[in-house]
Tab-separated table of C-alpha atoms in Angstrom:
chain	number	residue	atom	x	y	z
M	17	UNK	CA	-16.955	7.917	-19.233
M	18	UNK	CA	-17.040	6.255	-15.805
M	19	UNK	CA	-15.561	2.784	-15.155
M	20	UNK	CA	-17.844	0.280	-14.776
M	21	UNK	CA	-15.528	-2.393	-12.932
M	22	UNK	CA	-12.543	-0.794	-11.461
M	23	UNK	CA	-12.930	1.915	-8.746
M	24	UNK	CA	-9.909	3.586	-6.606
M	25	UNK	CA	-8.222	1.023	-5.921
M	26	UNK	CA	-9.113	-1.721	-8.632
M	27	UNK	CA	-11.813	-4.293	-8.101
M	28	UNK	CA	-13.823	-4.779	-5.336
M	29	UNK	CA	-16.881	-6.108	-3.825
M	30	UNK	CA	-19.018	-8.913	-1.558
M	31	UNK	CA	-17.854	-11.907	-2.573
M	32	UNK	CA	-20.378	-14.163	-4.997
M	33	UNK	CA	-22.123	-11.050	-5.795
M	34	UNK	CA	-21.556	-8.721	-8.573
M	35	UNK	CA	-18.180	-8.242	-10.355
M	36	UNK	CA	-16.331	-10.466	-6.912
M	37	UNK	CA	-17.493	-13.726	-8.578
M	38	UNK	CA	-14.829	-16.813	-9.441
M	39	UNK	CA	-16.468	-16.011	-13.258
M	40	UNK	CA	-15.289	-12.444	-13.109
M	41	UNK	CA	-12.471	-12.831	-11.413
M	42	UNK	CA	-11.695	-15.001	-14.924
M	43	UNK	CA	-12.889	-12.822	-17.068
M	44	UNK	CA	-10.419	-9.846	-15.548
M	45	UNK	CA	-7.521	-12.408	-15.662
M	46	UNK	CA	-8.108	-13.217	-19.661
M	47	UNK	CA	-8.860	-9.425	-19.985
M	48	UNK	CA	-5.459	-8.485	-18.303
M	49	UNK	CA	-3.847	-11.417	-19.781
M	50	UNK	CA	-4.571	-10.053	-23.604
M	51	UNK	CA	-4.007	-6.704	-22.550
M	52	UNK	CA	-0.377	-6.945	-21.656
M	53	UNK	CA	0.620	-10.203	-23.684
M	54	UNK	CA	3.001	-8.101	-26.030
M	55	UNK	CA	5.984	-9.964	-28.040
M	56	UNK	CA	7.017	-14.043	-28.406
M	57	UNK	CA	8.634	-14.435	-24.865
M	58	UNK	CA	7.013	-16.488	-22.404
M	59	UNK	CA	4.575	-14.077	-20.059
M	60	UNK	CA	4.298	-14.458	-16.448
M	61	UNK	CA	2.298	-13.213	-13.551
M	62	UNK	CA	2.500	-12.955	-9.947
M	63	UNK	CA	-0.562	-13.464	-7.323
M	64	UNK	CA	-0.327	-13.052	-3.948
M	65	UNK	CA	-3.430	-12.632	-1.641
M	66	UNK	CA	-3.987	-11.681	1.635
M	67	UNK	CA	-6.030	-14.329	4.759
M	68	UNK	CA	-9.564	-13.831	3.348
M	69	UNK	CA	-11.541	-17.693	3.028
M	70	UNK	CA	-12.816	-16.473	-0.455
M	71	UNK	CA	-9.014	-15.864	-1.824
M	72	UNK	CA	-8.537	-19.482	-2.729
M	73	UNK	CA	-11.420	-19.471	-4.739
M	74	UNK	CA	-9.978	-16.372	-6.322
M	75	UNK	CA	-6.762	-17.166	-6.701
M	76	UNK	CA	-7.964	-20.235	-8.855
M	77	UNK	CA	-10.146	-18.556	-10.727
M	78	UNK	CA	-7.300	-15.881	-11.781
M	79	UNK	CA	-4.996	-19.081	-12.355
M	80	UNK	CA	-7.575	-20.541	-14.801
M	81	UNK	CA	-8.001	-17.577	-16.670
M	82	UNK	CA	-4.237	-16.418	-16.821
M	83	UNK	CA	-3.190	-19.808	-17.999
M	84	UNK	CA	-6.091	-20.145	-20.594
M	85	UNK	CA	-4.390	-16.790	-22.381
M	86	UNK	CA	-0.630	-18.680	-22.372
M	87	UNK	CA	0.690	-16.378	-19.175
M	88	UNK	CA	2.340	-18.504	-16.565
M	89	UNK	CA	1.260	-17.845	-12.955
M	90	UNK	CA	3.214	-17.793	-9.771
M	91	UNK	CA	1.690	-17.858	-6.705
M	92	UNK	CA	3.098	-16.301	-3.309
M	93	UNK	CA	0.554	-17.061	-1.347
M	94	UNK	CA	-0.203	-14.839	1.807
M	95	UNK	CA	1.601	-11.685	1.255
M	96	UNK	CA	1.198	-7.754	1.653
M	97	UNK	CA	0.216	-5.591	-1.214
M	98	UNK	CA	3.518	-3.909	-1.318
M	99	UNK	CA	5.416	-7.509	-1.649
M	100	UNK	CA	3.171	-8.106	-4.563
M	101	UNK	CA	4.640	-5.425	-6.343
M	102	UNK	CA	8.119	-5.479	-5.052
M	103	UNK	CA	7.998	-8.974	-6.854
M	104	UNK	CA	6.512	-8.034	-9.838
M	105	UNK	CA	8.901	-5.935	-10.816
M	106	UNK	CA	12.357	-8.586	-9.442
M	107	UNK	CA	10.995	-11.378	-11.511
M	108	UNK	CA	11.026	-9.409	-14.139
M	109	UNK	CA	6.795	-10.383	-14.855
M	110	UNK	CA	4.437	-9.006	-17.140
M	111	UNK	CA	1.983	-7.516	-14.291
M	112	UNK	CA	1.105	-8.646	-10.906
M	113	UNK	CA	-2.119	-9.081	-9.093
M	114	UNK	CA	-3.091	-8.829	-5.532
M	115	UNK	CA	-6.245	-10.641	-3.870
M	116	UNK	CA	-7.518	-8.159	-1.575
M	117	UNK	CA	-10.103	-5.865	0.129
M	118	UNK	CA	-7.675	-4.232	2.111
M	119	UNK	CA	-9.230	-3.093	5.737
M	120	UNK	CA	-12.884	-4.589	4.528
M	121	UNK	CA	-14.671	-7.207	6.573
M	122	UNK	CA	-13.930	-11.239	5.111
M	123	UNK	CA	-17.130	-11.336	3.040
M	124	UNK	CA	-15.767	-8.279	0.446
M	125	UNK	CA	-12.706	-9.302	-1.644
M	126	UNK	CA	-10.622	-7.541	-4.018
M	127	UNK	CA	-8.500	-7.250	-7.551
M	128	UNK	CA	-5.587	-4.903	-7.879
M	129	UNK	CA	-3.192	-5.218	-10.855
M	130	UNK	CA	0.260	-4.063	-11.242
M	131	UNK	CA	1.731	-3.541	-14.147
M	132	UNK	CA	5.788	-4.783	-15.203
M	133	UNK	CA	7.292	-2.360	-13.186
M	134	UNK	CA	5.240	-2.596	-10.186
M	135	UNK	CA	2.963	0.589	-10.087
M	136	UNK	CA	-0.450	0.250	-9.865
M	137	UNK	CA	-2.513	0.703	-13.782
M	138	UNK	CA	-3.136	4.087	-14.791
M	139	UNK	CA	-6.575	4.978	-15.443
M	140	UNK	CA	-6.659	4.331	-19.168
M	141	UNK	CA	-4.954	0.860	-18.837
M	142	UNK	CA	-7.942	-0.086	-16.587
M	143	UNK	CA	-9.877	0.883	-18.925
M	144	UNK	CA	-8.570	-0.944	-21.518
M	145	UNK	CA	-9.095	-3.965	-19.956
M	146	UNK	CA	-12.586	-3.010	-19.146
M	147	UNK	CA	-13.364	-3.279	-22.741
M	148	UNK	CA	-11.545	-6.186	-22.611
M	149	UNK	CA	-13.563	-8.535	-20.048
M	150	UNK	CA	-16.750	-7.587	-22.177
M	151	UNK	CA	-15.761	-9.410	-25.103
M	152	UNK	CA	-14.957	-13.115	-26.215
M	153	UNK	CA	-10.887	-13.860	-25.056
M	154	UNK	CA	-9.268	-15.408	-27.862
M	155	UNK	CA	-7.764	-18.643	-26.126
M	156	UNK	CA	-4.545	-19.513	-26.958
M	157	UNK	CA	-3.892	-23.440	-28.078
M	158	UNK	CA	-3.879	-26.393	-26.085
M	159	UNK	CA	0.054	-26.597	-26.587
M	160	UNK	CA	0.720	-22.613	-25.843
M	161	UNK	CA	-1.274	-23.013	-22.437
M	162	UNK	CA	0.334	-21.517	-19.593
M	163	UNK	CA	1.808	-23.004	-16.471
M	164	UNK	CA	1.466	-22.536	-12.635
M	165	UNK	CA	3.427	-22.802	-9.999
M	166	UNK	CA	4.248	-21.772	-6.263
M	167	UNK	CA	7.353	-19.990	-4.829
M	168	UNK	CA	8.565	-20.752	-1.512
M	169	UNK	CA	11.000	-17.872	-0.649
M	170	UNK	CA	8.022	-14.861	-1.078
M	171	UNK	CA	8.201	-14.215	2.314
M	172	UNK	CA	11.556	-14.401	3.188
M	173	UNK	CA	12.600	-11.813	-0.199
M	174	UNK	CA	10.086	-9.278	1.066
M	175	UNK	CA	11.667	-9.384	4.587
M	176	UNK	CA	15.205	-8.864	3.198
M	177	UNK	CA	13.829	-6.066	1.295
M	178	UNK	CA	12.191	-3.911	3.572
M	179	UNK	CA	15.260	-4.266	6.156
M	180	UNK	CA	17.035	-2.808	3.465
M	181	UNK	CA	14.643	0.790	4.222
M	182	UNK	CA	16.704	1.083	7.303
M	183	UNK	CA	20.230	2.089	7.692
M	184	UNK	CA	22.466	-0.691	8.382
M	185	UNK	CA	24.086	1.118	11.828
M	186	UNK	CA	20.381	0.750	13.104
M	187	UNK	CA	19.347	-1.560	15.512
M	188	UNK	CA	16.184	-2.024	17.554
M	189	UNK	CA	17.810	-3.357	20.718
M	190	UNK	CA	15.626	-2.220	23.849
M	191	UNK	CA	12.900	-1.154	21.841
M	192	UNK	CA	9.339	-3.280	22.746
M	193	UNK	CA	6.500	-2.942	20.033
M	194	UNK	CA	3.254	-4.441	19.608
M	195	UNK	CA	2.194	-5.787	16.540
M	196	UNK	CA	-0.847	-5.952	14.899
M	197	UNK	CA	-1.589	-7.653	11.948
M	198	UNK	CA	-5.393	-7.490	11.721
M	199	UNK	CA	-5.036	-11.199	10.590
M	200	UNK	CA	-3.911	-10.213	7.594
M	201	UNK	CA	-1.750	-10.823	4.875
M	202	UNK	CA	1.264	-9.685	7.038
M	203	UNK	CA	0.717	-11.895	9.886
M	204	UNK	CA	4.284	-13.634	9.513
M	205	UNK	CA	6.247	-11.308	7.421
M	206	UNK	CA	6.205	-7.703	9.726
M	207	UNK	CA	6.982	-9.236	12.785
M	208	UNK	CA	9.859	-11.232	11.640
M	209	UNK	CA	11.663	-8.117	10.100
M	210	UNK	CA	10.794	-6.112	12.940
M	211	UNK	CA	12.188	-8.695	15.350
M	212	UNK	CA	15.169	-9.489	13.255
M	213	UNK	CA	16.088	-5.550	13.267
M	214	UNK	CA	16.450	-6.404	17.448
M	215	UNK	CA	13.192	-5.211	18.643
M	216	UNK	CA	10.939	-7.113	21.594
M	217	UNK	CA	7.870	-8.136	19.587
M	218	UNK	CA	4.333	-8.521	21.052
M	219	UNK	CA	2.154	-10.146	18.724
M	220	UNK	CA	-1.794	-9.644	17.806
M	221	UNK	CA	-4.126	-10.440	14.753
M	222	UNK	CA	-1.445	-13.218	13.746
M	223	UNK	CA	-3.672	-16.307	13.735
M	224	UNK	CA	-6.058	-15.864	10.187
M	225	UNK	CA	-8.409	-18.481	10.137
M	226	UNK	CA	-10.372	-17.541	7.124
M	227	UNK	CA	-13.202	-14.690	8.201
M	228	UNK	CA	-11.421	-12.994	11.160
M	229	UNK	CA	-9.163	-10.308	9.116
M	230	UNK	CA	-10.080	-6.847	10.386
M	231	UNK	CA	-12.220	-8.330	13.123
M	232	UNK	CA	-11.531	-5.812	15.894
M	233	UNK	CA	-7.812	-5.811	15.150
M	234	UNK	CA	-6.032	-3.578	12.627
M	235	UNK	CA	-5.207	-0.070	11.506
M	236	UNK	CA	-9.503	0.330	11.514
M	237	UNK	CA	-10.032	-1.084	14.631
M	238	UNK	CA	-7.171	-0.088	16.861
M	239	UNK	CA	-8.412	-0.476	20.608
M	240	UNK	CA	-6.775	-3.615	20.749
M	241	UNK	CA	-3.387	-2.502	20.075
M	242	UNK	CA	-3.797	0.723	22.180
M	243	UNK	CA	-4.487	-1.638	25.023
M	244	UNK	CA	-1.909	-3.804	24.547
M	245	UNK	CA	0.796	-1.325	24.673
M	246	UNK	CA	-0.142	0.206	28.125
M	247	UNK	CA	-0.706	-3.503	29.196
M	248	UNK	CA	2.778	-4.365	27.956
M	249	UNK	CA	4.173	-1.075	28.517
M	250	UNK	CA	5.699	-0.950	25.112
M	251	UNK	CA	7.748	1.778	23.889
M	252	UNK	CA	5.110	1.825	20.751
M	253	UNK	CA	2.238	-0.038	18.691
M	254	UNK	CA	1.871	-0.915	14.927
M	255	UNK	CA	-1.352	-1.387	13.324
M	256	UNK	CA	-1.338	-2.633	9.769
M	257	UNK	CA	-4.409	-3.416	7.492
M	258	UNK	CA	-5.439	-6.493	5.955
M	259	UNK	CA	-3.072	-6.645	3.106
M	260	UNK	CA	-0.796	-4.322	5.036
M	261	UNK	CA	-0.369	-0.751	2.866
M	262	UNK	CA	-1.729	0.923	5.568
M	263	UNK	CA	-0.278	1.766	8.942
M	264	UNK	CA	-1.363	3.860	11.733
M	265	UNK	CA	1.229	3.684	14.979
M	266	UNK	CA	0.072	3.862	18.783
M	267	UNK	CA	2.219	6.048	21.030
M	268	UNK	CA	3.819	4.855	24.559
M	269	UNK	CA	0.596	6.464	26.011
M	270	UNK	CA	-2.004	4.710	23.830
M	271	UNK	CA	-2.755	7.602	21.492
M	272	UNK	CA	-3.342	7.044	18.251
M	273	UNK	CA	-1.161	8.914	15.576
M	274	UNK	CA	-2.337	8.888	12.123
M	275	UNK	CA	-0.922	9.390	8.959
M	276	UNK	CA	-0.058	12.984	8.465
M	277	UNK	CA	2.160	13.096	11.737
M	278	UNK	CA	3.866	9.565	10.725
M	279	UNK	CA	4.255	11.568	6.868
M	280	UNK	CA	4.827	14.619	8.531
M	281	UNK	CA	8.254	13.253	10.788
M	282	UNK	CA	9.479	10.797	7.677
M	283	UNK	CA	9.652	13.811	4.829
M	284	UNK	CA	10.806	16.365	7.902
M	285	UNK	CA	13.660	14.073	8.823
M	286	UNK	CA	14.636	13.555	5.305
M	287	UNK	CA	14.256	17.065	4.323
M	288	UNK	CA	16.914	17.745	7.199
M	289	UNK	CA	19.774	14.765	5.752
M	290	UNK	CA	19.071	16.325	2.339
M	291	UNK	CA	16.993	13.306	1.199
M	292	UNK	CA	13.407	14.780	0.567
M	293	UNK	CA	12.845	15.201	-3.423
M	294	UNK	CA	10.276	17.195	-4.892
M	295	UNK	CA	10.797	19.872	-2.705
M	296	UNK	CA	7.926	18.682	-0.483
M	297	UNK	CA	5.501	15.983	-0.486
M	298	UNK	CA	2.016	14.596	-1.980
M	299	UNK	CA	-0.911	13.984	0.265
M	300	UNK	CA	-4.114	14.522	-0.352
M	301	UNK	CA	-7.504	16.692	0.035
M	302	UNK	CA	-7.862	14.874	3.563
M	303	UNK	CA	-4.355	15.339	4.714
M	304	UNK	CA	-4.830	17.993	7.960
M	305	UNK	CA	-4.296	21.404	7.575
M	306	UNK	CA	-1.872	21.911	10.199
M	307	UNK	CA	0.430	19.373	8.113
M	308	UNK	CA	0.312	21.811	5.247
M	309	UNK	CA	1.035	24.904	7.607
M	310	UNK	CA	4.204	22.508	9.710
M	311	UNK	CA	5.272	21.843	5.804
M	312	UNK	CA	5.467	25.449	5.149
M	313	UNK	CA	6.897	26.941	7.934
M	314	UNK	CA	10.440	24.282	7.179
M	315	UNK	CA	9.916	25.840	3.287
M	316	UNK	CA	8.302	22.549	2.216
M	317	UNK	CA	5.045	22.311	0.343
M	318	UNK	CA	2.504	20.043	0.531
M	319	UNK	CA	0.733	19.131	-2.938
M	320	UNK	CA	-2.876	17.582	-2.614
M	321	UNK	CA	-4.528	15.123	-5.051
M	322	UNK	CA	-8.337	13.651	-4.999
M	323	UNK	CA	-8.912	10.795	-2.187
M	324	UNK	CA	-7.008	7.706	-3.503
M	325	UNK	CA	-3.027	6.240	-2.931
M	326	UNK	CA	-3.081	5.825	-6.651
M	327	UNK	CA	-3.822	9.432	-7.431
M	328	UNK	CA	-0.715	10.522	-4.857
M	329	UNK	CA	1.408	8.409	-6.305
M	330	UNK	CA	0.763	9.768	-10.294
M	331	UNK	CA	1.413	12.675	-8.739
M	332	UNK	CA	4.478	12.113	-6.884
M	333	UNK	CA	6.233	10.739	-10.169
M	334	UNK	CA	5.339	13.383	-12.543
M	335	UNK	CA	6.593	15.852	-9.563
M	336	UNK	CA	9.820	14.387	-8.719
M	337	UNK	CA	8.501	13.180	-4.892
M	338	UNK	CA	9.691	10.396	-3.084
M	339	UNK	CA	7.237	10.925	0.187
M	340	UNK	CA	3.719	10.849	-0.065
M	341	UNK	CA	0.982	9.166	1.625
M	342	UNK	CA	-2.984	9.149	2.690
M	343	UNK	CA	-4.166	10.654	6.657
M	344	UNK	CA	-5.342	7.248	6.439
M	345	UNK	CA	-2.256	5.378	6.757
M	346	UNK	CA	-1.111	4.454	3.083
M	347	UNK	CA	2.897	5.596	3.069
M	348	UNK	CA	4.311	5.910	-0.196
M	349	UNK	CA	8.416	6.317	0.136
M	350	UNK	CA	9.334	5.537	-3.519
M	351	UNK	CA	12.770	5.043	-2.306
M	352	UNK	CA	11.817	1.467	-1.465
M	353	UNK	CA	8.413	0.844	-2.720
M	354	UNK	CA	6.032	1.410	-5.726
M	355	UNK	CA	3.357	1.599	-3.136
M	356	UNK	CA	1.868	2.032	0.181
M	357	UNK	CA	3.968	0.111	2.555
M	358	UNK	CA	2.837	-0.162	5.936
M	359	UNK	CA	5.814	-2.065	7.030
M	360	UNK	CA	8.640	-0.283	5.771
M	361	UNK	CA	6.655	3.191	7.060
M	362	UNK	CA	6.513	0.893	10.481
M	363	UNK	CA	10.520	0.986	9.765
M	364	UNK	CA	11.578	4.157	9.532
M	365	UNK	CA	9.541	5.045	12.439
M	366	UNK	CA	10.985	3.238	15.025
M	367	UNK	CA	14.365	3.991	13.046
M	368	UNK	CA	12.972	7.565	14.391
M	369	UNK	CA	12.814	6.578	18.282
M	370	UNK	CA	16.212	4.891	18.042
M	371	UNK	CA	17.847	8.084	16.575
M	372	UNK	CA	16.009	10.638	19.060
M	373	UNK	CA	16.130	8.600	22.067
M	374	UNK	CA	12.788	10.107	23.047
M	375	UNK	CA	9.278	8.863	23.734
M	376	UNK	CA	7.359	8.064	20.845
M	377	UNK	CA	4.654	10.479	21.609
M	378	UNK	CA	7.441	13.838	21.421
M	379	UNK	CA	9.115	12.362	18.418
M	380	UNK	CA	5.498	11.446	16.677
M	381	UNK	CA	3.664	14.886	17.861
M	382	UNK	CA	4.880	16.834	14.851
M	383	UNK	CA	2.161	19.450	14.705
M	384	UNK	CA	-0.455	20.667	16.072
M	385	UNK	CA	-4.056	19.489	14.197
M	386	UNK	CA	-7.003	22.172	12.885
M	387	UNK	CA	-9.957	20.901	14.252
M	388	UNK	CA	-11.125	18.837	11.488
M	389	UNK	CA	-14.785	17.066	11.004
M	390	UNK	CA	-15.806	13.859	9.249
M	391	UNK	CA	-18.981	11.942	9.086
M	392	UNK	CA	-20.354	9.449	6.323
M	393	UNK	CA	-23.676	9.641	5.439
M	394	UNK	CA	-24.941	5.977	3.953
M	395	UNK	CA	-27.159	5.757	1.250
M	396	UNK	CA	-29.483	3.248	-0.890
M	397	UNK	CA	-29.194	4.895	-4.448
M	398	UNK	CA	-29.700	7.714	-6.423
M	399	UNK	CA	-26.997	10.649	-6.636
M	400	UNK	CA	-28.125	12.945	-3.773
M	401	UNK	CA	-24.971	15.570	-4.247
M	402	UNK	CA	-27.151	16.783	-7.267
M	403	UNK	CA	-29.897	17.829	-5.113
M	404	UNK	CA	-30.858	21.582	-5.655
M	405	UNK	CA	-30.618	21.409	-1.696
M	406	UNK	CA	-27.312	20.000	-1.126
M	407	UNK	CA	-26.026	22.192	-3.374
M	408	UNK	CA	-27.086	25.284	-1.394
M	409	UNK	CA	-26.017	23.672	1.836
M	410	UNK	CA	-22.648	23.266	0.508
M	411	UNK	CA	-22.472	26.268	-1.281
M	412	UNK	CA	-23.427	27.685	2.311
M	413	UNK	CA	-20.879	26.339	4.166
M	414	UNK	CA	-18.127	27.143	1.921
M	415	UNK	CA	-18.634	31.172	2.161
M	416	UNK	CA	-18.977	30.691	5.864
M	417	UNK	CA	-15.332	29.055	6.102
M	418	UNK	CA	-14.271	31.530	3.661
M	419	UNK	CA	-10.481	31.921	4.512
M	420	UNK	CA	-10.594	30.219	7.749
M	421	UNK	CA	-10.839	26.549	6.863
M	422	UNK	CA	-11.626	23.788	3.949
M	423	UNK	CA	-14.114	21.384	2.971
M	424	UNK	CA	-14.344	18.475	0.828
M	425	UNK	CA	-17.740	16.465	-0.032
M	426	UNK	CA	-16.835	13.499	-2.122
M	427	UNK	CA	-18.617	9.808	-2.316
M	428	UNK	CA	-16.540	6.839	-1.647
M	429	UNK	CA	-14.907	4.803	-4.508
M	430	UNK	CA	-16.022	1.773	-3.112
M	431	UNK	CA	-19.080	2.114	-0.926
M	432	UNK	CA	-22.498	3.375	-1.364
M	433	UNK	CA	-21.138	6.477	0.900
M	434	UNK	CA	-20.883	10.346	0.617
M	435	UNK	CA	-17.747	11.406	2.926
M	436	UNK	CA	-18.416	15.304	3.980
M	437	UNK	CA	-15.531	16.761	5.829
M	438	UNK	CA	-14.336	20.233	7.253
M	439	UNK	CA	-11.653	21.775	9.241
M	440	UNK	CA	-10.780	25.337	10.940
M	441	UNK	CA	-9.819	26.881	14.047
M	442	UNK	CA	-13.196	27.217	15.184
M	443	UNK	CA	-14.145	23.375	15.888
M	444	UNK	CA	-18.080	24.452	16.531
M	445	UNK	CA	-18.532	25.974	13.522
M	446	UNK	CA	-16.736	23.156	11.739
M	447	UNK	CA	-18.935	20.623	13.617
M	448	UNK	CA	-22.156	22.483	12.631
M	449	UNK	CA	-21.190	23.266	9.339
M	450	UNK	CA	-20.809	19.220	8.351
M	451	UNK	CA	-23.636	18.342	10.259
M	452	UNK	CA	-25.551	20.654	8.381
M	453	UNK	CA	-24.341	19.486	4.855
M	454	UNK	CA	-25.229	15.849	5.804
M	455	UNK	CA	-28.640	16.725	7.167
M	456	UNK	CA	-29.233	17.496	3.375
M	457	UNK	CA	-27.598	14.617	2.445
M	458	UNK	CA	-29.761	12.283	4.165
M	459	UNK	CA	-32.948	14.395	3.013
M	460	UNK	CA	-32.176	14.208	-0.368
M	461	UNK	CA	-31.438	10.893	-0.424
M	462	UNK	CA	-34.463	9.816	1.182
């Protein structure tokens, strides 16, 4: 049965529409709030929330509904995804809960829950608390009421923390990198521990003012920083996302180097000191194909999972891995994190340049890419990937790749959007076969 609230990467929508109402929002906090209150102790939760206007109301709303079911709240205030859970699991809560549509415009906003030991919720604890929100919450007393409060040092025990991802005869002396934030929720915490590793900082997307996050800064919009470091001549340039999971790094030359090199140098270089687990790594059906081919000529596999950092990571701890990640950006090193961390990917990256003395684009160039194809088709409703003539198309394409490529069709989990992509050595064909599949697409769906 399909969830009816939570999609790949918990809850998320346009603001005062929908299920991204201060009501909702409520309603999930009471949901989750019955779901995990186990035992007599005293529960607790932690919120943070990235720079969006709408995560005040939001936060509140969570407060009120937490506190109506006897949890106590603390509040972080502006903070990345991965600090979320990081303090989830130190203070020893109950679950955790991060206000955020990641790299989405300031209108959307977002849910994502963590549970005690700072993963994200599994599939059937989602829905769980699905069933949850639909019924009446059973309030507790006026005297069992929880309380709320606001911690001070967030900030400062997240930068302590991801330092710690880098090995203490490390310094960034000499290095200059540019920064950007995308106005998000890491707008003071990833320069400070990049600058207090040694580096020269230059800053951008560091003043939030309510509805600028992602505004033509960020890992999704990433001509600013590729600007600013020939401007600046930096050595390098890291773009983060709005709540800062995601990273995607800007060589000395302005070229943009996405996740399956930044995966593809972190699990190589480990592999080499003997640190990889797993005997590879996770990434998933979007993940290049000459990652999977670099992987296997060093005797490492590469393990794919469905579109989602969730679904890597499930996959990563049943398999022993401790590197995993998304083409996208998210960077999973379960060394240091229980999820995507941007920053502490940012880390090890320039930990890279420092140890190879070399430019950033030899030391990030790890492979050589297939030719590889993606375009989104929009549409208004309806399920066009059932269409008789969609299915041909596909079915089509997929004997004409045969053994010399891949595809994958799949519709977003949180836009009304059908992803069709392809790769092979023959870039043409790829082009014309995905242009062919979405034609149909768009027919179908009118």
């Amino acid at each position: 049965m399909g969830r009816k609230f939570f999609g790949t990467d918990g809850i998320r929508g346009e603001t005062n529409t929908g299920a991204m109402t201060a009501e909702m929002a409520m309603r999930v906090a009471q949901a989750a709030g019955a779901h995990f209150r186990r035992g007599d102790h005293r529960h607790r939760v932690v919120i943070g929330k990235d720079t969006r206007l709408s995560g005040y109301m939001m936060e509140s709303a969570l407060v009120a509904g937490f506190t109506s079911m006897g949890v106590d709240v603390i509040m972080t205030g502006p903070l990345p995804t991965p600090a979320v859970a990081l303090l989830t699991r130190e203070m020893r809560a109950d679950l955790g809960v991060m206000i955020s549509a990641s790299h989405n415009p300031y209108r959307d906003n977002g849910i994502k829950l963590f549970g005690p030991d700072g993963f994200k919720l599994d599939d059937d604890t989602e829905a769980a608390i699905e069933a949850l929100i639909e019924q009446q919450p059973s309030l507790v007393p006026a005297a069992h009421i929880g309380r709320a409060r606001r911690i001070e040092d967030a900030r400062g025990r997240y930068i302590h923390a991801v330092k710690q991802s880098v090995s203490d005869d490390i310094s960034f002396d000499g290095l200059k990198v540019v920064i950007d934030c995308a106005h998000g929720a890491a707008y003071q915490v990833a320069p400070s521990a990049i600058w207090e590793l040694g580096a020269e900082i230059v800053t951008l997307g560091v003043d939030p003012d309510g509805t600028n996050i992602n505004d033509g800064v960020g890992s999704t919009a990433i001509a600013a920083v590729q600007a600013k470091v020939i401007e600046e001549g930096a050595d390098i340039g890291i773009a983060l996302d709005g709540d800062a999971d995601r990273l995607i790094v800007i060589d000395e030359k302005g070229q943009a180097v996405d996740g399956d090199q930044i995966m593809a140098l972190i699990a190589t270089r480990m592999a080499e000191k003997g640190e990889l687990t797993g005997g590879g790594m996770v990434a998933t059906v979007m993940s290049n194909l000459g990652l999977e081919r670099h992987l296997a000529e060093r005797g490492l596999s590469l393990e794919r999972t469905k579109v989602g950092d969730r679904y890597v990571l499930e996959r990563m701890r049943a398999g022993g891995f401790n590197v995993g990640g998304e083409q996208s950006g998210h960077m999973i090193l379960l060394d240091h994190a229980t999820t995507g961390d941007g920053t502490v990917a940012a880390l090890r990256v320039l930990a890279s340049l420092v140890r190879e003395g070399r430019p950033a684009s030899e030391v990030l160039h790890r492979f050589e890419r297939v030719p590889q194809v993606l375009h989104n088709v929009r549409y208004a409703g309806g399920h066009p990937l059932e269409a008789d003539s969609v299915k041909a198309a596909i079915a089509d394409a997929e004997a004409e790749l045969a053994e010399k490529g891949r595809l994958v069709i799949r519709p977003s989990g949180t836009e009304p959007v059908i992803r069709v992509m392809a790769e092979g050595d023959d870039e043409a064909q790829v082009e014309a076969v995905v242009t062919r599949i979405c034609d149909a697409v768009r027919e179908a769906a009118g």
